[in-house]
Coordinates of C-alpha atoms and ligand atoms in Angstrom, one line a residue:
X1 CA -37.8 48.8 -46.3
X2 CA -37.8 51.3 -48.9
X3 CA -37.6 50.3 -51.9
X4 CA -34.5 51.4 -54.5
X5 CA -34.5 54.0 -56.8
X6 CA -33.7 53.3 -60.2
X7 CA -31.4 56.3 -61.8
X8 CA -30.7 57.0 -65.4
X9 CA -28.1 60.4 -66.1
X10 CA -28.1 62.0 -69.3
X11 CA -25.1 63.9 -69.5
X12 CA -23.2 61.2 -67.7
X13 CA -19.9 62.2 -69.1
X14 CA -19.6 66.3 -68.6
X15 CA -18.3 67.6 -65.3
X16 CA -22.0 67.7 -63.6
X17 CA -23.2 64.3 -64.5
X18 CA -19.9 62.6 -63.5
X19 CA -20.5 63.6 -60.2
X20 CA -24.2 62.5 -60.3
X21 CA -23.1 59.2 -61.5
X22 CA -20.5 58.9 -58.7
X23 CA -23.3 60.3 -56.1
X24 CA -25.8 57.6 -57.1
X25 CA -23.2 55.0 -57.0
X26 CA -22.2 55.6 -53.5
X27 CA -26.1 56.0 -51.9
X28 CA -27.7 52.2 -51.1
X29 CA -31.0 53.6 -51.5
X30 CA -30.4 54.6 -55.4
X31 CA -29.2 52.7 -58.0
X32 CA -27.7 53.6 -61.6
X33 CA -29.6 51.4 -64.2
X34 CA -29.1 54.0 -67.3
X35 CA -26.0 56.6 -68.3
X36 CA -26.4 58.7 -71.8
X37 CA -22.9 60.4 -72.9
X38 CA -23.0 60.6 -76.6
X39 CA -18.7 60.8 -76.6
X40 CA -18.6 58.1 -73.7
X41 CA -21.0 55.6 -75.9
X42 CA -20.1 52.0 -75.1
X43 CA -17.6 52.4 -71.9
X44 CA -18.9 51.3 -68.5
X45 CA -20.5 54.0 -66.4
X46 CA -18.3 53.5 -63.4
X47 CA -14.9 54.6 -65.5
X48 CA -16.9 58.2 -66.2
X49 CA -16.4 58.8 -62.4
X50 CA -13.9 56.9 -61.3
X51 CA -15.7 54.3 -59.8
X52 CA -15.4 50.7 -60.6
X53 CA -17.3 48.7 -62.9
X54 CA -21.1 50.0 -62.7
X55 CA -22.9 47.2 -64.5
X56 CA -24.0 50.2 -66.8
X57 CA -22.8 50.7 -70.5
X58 CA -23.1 54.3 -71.6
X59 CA -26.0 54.7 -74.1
X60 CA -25.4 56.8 -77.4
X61 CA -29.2 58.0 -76.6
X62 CA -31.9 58.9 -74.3
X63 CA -34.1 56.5 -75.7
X64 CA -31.5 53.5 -75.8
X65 CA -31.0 54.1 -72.1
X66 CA -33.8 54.0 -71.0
X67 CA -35.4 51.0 -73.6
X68 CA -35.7 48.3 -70.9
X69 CA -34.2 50.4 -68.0
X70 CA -37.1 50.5 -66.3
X71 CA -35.7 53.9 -64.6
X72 CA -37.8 55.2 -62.3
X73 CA -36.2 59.4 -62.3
X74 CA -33.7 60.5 -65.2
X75 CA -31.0 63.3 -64.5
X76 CA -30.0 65.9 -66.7
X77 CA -27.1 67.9 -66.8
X78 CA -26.7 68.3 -70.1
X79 CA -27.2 71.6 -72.6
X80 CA -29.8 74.3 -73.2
X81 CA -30.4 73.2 -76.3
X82 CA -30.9 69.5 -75.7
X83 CA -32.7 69.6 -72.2
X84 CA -36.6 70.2 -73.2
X85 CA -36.7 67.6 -75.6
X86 CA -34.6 65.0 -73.2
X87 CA -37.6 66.1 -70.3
X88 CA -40.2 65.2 -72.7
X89 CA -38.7 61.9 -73.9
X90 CA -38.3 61.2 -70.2
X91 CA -41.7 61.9 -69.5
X92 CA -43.2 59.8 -72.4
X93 CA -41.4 57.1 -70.9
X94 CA -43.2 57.6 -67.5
X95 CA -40.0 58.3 -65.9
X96 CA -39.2 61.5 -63.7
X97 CA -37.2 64.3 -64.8
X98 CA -34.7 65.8 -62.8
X99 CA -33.0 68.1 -64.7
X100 CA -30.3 70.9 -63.7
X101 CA -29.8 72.2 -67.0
X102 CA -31.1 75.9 -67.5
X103 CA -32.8 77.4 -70.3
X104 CA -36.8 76.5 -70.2
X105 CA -39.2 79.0 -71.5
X106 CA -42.0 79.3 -68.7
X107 CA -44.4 78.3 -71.4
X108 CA -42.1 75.4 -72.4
X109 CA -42.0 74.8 -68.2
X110 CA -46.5 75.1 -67.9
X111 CA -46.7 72.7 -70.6
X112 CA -43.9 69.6 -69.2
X113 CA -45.8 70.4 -65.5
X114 CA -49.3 69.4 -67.8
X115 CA -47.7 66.4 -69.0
X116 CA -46.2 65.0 -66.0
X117 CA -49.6 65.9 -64.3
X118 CA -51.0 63.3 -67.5
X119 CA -48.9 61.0 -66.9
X120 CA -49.2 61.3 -63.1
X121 CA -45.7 61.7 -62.2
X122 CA -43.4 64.1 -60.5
X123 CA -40.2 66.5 -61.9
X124 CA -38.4 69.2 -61.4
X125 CA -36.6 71.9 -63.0
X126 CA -33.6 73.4 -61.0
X127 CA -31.2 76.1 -61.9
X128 CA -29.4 76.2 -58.4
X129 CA -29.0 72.4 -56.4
X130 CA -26.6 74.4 -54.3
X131 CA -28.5 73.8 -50.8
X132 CA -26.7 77.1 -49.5
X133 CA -26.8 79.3 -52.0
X134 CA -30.9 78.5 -52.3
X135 CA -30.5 79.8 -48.3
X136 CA -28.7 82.6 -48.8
X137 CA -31.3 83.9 -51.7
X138 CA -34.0 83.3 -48.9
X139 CA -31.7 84.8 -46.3
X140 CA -31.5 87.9 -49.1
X141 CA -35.1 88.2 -49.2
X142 CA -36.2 88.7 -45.6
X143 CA -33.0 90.8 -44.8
X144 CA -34.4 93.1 -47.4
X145 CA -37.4 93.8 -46.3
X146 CA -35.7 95.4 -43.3
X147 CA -32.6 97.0 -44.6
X148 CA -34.0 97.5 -48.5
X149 CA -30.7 99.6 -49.6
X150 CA -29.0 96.7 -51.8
X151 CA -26.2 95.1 -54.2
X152 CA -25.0 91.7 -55.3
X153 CA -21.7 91.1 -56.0
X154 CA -21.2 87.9 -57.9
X155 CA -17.9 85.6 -58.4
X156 CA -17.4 83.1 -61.5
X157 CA -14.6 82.1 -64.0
X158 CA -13.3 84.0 -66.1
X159 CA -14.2 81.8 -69.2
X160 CA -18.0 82.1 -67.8
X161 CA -20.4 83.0 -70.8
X162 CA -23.0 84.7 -69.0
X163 CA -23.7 88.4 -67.0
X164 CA -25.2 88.5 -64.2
X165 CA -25.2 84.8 -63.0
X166 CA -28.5 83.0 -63.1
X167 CA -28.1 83.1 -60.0
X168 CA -27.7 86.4 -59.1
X169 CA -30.3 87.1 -61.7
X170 CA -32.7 84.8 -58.8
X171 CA -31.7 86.8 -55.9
X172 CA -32.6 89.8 -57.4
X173 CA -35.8 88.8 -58.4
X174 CA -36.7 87.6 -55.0
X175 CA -35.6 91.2 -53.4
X176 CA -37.8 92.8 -55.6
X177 CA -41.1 90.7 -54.6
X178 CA -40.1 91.5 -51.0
X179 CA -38.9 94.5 -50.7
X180 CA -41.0 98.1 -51.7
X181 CA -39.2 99.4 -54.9
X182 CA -36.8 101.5 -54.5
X183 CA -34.8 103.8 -56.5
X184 CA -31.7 103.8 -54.6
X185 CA -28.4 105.9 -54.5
X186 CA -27.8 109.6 -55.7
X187 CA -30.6 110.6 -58.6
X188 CA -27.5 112.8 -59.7
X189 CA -25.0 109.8 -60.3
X190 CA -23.0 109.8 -63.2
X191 CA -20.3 107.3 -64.4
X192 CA -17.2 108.6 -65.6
X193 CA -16.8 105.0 -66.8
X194 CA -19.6 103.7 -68.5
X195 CA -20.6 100.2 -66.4
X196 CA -18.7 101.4 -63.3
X197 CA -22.1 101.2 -61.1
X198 CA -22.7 97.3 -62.9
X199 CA -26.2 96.2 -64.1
X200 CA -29.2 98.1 -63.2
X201 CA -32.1 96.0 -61.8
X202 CA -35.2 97.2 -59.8
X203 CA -33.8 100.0 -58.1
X204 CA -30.2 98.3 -57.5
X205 CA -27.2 96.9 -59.3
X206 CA -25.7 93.6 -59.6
X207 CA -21.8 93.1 -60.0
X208 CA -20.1 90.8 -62.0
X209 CA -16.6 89.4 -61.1
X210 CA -15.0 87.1 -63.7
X211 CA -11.5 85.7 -63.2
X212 CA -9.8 82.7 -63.5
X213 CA -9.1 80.3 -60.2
X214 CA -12.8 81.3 -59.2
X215 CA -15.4 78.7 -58.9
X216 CA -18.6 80.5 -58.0
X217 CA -19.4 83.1 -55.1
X218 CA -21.6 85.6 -54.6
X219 CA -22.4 88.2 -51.7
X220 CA -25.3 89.9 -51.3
X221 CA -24.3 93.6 -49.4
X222 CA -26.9 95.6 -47.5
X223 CA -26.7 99.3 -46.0
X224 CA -28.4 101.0 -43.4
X225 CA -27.8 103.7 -41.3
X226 CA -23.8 103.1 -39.7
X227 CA -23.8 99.7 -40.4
X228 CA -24.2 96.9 -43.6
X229 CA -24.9 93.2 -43.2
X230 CA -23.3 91.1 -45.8
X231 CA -24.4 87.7 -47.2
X232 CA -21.9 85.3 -48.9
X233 CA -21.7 82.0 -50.4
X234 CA -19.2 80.4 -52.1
X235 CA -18.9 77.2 -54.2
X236 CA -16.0 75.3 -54.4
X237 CA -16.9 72.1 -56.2
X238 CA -19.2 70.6 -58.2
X239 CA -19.9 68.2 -55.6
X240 CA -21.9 70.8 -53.6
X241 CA -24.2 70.6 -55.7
X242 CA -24.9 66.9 -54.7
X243 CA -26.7 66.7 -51.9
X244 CA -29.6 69.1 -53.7
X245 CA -29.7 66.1 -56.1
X246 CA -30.0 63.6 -54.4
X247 CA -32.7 65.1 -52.1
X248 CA -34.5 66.0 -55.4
X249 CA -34.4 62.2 -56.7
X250 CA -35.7 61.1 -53.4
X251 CA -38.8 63.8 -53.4
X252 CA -39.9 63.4 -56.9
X253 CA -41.1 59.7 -56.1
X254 CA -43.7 61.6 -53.8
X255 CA -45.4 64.2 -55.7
X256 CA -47.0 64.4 -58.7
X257 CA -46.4 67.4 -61.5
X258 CA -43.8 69.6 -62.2
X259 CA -42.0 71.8 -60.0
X260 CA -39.7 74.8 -60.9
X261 CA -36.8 75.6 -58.2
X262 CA -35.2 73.4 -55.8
X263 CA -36.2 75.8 -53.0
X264 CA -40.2 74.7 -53.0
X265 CA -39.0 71.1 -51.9
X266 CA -36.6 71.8 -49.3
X267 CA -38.8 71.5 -46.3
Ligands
NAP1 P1 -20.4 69.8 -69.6 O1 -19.2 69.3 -68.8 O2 -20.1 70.5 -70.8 O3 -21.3 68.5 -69.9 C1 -22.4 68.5 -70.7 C2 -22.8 67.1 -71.0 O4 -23.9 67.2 -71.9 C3 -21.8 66.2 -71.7 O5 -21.8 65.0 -71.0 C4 -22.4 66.1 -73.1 O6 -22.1 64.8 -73.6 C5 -23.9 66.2 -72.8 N1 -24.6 66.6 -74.0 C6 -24.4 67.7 -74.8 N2 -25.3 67.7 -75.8 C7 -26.1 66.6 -75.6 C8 -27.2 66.1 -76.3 N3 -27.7 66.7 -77.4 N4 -27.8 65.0 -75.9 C9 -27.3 64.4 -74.8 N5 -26.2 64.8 -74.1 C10 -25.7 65.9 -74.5 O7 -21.3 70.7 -68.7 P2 -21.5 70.8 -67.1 O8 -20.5 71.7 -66.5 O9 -21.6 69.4 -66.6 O10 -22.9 71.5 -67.0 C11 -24.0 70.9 -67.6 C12 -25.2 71.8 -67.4 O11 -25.5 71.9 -66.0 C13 -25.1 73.2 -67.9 O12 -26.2 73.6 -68.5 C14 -24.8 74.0 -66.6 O13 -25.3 75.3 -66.7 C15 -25.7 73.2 -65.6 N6 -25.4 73.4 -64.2 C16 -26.5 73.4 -63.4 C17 -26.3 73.5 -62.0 C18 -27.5 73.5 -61.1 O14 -27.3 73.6 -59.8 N7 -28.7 73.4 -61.6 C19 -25.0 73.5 -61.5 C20 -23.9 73.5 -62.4 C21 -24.2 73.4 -63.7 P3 -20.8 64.4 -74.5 O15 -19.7 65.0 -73.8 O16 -20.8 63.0 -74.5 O17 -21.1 65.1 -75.8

């Protein structure tokens, strides 16, 4: 038999790493040994997502979690600012970063892969767990390859800092390394709005949708000659973003460095 996972979350108490907690309460095969919620500090895990008692008392800090944990992958959903230095403590610590908090610098990103690598264990950065909207950024590429004429449409709350989406932001990279570049649409264009055509990128535009009662969607809208193809995803709960996670914690135990995007440990 296989033996458990040991899981500590760092963000334990925000809306992400609730649902982590509750994930890794639920699977046999893991098992929460560490939570880090600096406002939570000294409640049991469980109450964070309404679980019962998790044998787990909320640490104040990374290091206080995982002094003793013996955690074998850490979780992070936590913020931008605190996420690099939480991988490296993790790392130092021999323990395998998961982390689904965005904001790494690719050199910040080539130097945690060299440490893991030192310290010969696995991680991974992710900035989209969602298993189908990962597909539907592959599904993007290859469809443009064949039908290159192109626009995203993205779908997010209205109290949503950022435009375009990370995500969308992905996609559009992706098209570009597949597809030739284009220049697409009428050289002649004007707007009689300014912004009406959205954000320029590569040859196409990305749109940005922001109102209140929307999670996160996004649509990915081809055009070739009398016909378009349309892509979509939508998100409708955090908890969609679980599975990704908890196929993530499982892989890291098998490979050694780190690796940036969900979508390179799918297969
Ligand atoms: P949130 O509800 O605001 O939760 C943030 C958590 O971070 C809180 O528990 C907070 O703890 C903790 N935190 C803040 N500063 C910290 C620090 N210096 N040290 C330790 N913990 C700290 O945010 P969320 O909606 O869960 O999102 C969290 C992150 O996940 C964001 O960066 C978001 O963009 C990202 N995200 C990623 C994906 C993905 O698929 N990769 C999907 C959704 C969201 P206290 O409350 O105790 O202060």
């Amino acid at each position: 038999m296989e033996e458990t996972i040991r899981v500590a979350v760092i963000g334990a108490g925000g809306r992400m790493g609730r649902e982590v907690v509750r994930m890794v309460m639920e699977d046999e095969a893991l098992k929460l040994v560490a939570a880090v919620s600096p406002s939570a500090a000294g409640v049991d895990a469980g109450l964070l997502a309404g679980k019962p008692n998790a044998g787990v008392i909320v640490s104040a800090t990374l290091e206080q979690a995982l002094n003793g944990a013996q955690a074998d992958v850490l979780v992070d959903f936590t913020v931008p600012a605190a996420a690099y230095s939480n991988t490296r403590t993790s790392i130092e610590y021999g323990v395998r970063p998961i982390i689904g908090t965005t904001g790494f610098t690719p050199e910040q990103i080539v130097e945690l892969d060299k440490l893991c690598q030192d310290r010969g264990i696995g991680g991974l950065i992710a900035p989209n767990f969602s298993i189908g909207a990962i597909l539907m950024m592959k599904f993007a590429a290859e469809a443009s390859k064949y039908m290159p004429h192109v626009e995203i449409i993205e779908y997010h709350g209205d109290q949503k800092l950022d435009a375009p989406s990370g995500t969308s932001i992905k996609t559009a990279e992706l098209i570009a390394q597949a597809r030739e570049e284009l220049r697409q649409g009428n050289p002649n264009e004007e707007e009689t709005i300014e912004g009406a055509r959205g954000a320029y990128y590569n040859g196409f535009r990305i749109h940005s949708v922001r109102l209140p009662g929307v999670f996160a969607q996004q649509e990915v809208v081809f055009g070739g000659y009398g016909q378009t193809l349309k892509l979509r995803h939508d998100s409708y709960d955090r908890a969609g973003y679980m599975p990704g996670v908890n196929v993530a914690v499982k892989k890291v135990m098998n490979y050694t460095g780190l690796i940036y995007g969900f979508e390179h440990i799918m297969d």
